Each structure stands twice: as structure tokens, then as C-alpha cells.
C-alpha positions as YAML, in Angstrom:
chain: A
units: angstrom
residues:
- id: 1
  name: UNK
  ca: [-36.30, 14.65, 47.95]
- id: 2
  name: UNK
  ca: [-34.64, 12.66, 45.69]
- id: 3
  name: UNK
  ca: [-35.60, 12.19, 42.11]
- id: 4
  name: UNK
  ca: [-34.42, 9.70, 39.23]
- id: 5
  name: UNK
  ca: [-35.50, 9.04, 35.28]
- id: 6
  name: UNK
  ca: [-37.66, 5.47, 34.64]
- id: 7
  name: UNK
  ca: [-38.97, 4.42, 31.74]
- id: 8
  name: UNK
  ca: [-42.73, 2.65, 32.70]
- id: 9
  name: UNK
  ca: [-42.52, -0.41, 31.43]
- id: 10
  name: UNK
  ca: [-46.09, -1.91, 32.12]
- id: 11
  name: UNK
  ca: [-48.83, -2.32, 34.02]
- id: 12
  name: UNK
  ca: [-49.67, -5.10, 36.12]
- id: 13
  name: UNK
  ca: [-52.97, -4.98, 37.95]
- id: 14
  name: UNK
  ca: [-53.26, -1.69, 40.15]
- id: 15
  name: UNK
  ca: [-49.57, -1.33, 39.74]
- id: 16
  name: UNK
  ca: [-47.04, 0.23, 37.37]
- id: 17
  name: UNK
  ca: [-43.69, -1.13, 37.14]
- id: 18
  name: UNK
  ca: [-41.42, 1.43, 36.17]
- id: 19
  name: UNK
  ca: [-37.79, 0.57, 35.15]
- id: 20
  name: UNK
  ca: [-34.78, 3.19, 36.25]
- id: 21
  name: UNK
  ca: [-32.72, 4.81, 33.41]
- id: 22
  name: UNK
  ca: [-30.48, 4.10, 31.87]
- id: 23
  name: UNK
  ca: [-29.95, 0.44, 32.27]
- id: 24
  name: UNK
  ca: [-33.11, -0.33, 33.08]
- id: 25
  name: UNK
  ca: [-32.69, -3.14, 35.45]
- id: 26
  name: UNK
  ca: [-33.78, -1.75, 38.75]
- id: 27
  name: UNK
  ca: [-37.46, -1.75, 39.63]
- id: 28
  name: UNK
  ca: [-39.80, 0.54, 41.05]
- id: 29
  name: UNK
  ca: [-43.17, -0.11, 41.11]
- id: 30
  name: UNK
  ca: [-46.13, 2.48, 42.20]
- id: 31
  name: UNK
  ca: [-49.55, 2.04, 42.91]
- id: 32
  name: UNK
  ca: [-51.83, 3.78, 40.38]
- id: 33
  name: UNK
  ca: [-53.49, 5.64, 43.11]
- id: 34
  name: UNK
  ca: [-50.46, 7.14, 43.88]
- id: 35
  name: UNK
  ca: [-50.02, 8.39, 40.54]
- id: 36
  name: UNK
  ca: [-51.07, 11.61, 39.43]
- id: 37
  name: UNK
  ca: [-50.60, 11.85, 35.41]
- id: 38
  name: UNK
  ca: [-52.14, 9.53, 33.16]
- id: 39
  name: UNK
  ca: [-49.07, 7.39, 31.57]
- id: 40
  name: UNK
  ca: [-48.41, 4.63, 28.67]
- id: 41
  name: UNK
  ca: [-46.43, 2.13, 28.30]
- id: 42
  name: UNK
  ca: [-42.66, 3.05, 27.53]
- id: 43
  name: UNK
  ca: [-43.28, 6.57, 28.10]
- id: 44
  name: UNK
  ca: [-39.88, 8.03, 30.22]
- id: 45
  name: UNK
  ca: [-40.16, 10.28, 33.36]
- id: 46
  name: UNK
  ca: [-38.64, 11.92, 36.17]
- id: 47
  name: UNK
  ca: [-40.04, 10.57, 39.39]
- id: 48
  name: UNK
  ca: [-39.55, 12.42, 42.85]
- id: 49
  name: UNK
  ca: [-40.34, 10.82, 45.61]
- id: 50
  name: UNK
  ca: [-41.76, 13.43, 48.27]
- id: 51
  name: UNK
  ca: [-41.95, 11.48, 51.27]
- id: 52
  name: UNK
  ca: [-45.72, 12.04, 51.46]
- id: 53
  name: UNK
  ca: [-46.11, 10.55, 47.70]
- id: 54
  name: UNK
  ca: [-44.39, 10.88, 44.35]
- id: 55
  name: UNK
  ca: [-44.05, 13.58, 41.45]
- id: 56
  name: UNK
  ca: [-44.04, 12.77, 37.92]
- id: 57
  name: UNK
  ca: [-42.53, 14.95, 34.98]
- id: 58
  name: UNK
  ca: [-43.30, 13.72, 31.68]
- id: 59
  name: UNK
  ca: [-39.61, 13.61, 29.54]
- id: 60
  name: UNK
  ca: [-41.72, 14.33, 25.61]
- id: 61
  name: UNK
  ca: [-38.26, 15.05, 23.80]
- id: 62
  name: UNK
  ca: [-36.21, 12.22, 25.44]
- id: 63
  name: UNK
  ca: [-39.37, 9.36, 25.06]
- id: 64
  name: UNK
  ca: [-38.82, 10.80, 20.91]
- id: 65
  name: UNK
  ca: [-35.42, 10.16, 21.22]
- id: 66
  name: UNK
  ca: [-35.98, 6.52, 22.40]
- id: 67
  name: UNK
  ca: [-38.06, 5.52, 19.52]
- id: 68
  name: UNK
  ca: [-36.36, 7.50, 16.94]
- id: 69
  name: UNK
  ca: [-33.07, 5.30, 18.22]
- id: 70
  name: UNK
  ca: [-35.52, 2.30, 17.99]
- id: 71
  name: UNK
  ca: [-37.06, 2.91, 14.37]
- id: 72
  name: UNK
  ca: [-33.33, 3.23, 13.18]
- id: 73
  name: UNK
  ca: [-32.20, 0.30, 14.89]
- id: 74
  name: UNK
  ca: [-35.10, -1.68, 13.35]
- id: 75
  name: UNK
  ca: [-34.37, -0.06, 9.66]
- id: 76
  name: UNK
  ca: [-30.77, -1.01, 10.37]
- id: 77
  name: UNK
  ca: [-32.05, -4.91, 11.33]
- id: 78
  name: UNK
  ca: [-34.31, -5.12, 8.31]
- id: 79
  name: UNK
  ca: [-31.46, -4.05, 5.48]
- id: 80
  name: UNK
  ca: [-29.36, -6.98, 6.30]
...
């Protein structure tokens, strides 16, 4: 079982396209069937693949991290 961090980046249809971390360029996208937590948009998680499905751990503290980076990124932008 191998597992790796994504951020989910969006939903299209009966899919979610999750992006791996940390440069985000790499795709993986999983049916919503297949998925067993209920997720938003840019929320970050662990995802192990099983073999017979996938697992999902929710990363709280790291997804804060993100946007705290963001909001003082955006702060940053808007001073100049």
C-alpha cells in the first residue's frame, strides 16, 4: 500500500481531480463512489491506495497552513 498527500482541486462531474503535493502537477483523479469522506475543494489529504479501493485522511492543520500562507501572501500583494 502506498500512500501520498493531494490537495483536491475540483470536481468535475462524478469525478474528483486531486492534485499530488507538493508541486501539484501530477493528477489523480477518483470516482466519487470510490470515495468515502465527504471533501471540498482545496482541502489536503493523505490518500492510500488499497488495491481493493482508496483511504482518505483528512490533513486539518496542514489545509490551515495553506491558507494562512495564502491570506499573507494576498496581504503582502495588496500593500504594494
Amino acid at each position: 500500500m502506498s500512500s501520498n498527500k493531494y490537495t483536491l482541486d475540483r470536481f468535475e462531474g462524478d469525478y474528483a481531480i486531486f492534485l499530488k503535493r507538493p508541486d501539484e502537477v501530477e493528477q489523480l483523479l477518483i470516482h466519487r463512489f470510490d470515495m468515502d469522506v465527504e471533501l471540498e475543494q482545496g482541502d489536503i489529504v493523505e490518500i492510500t491506495h488499497t488495491g481493493e479501493g482508496y483511504r482518505f485522511y483528512v490533513l486539518h492543520e496542514e489545509k490551515q497552513q495553506a491558507e494562512n500562507r495564502i491570506k499573507a501572501l494576498m496581504e503582502k500583494l495588496k500593500k504594494k
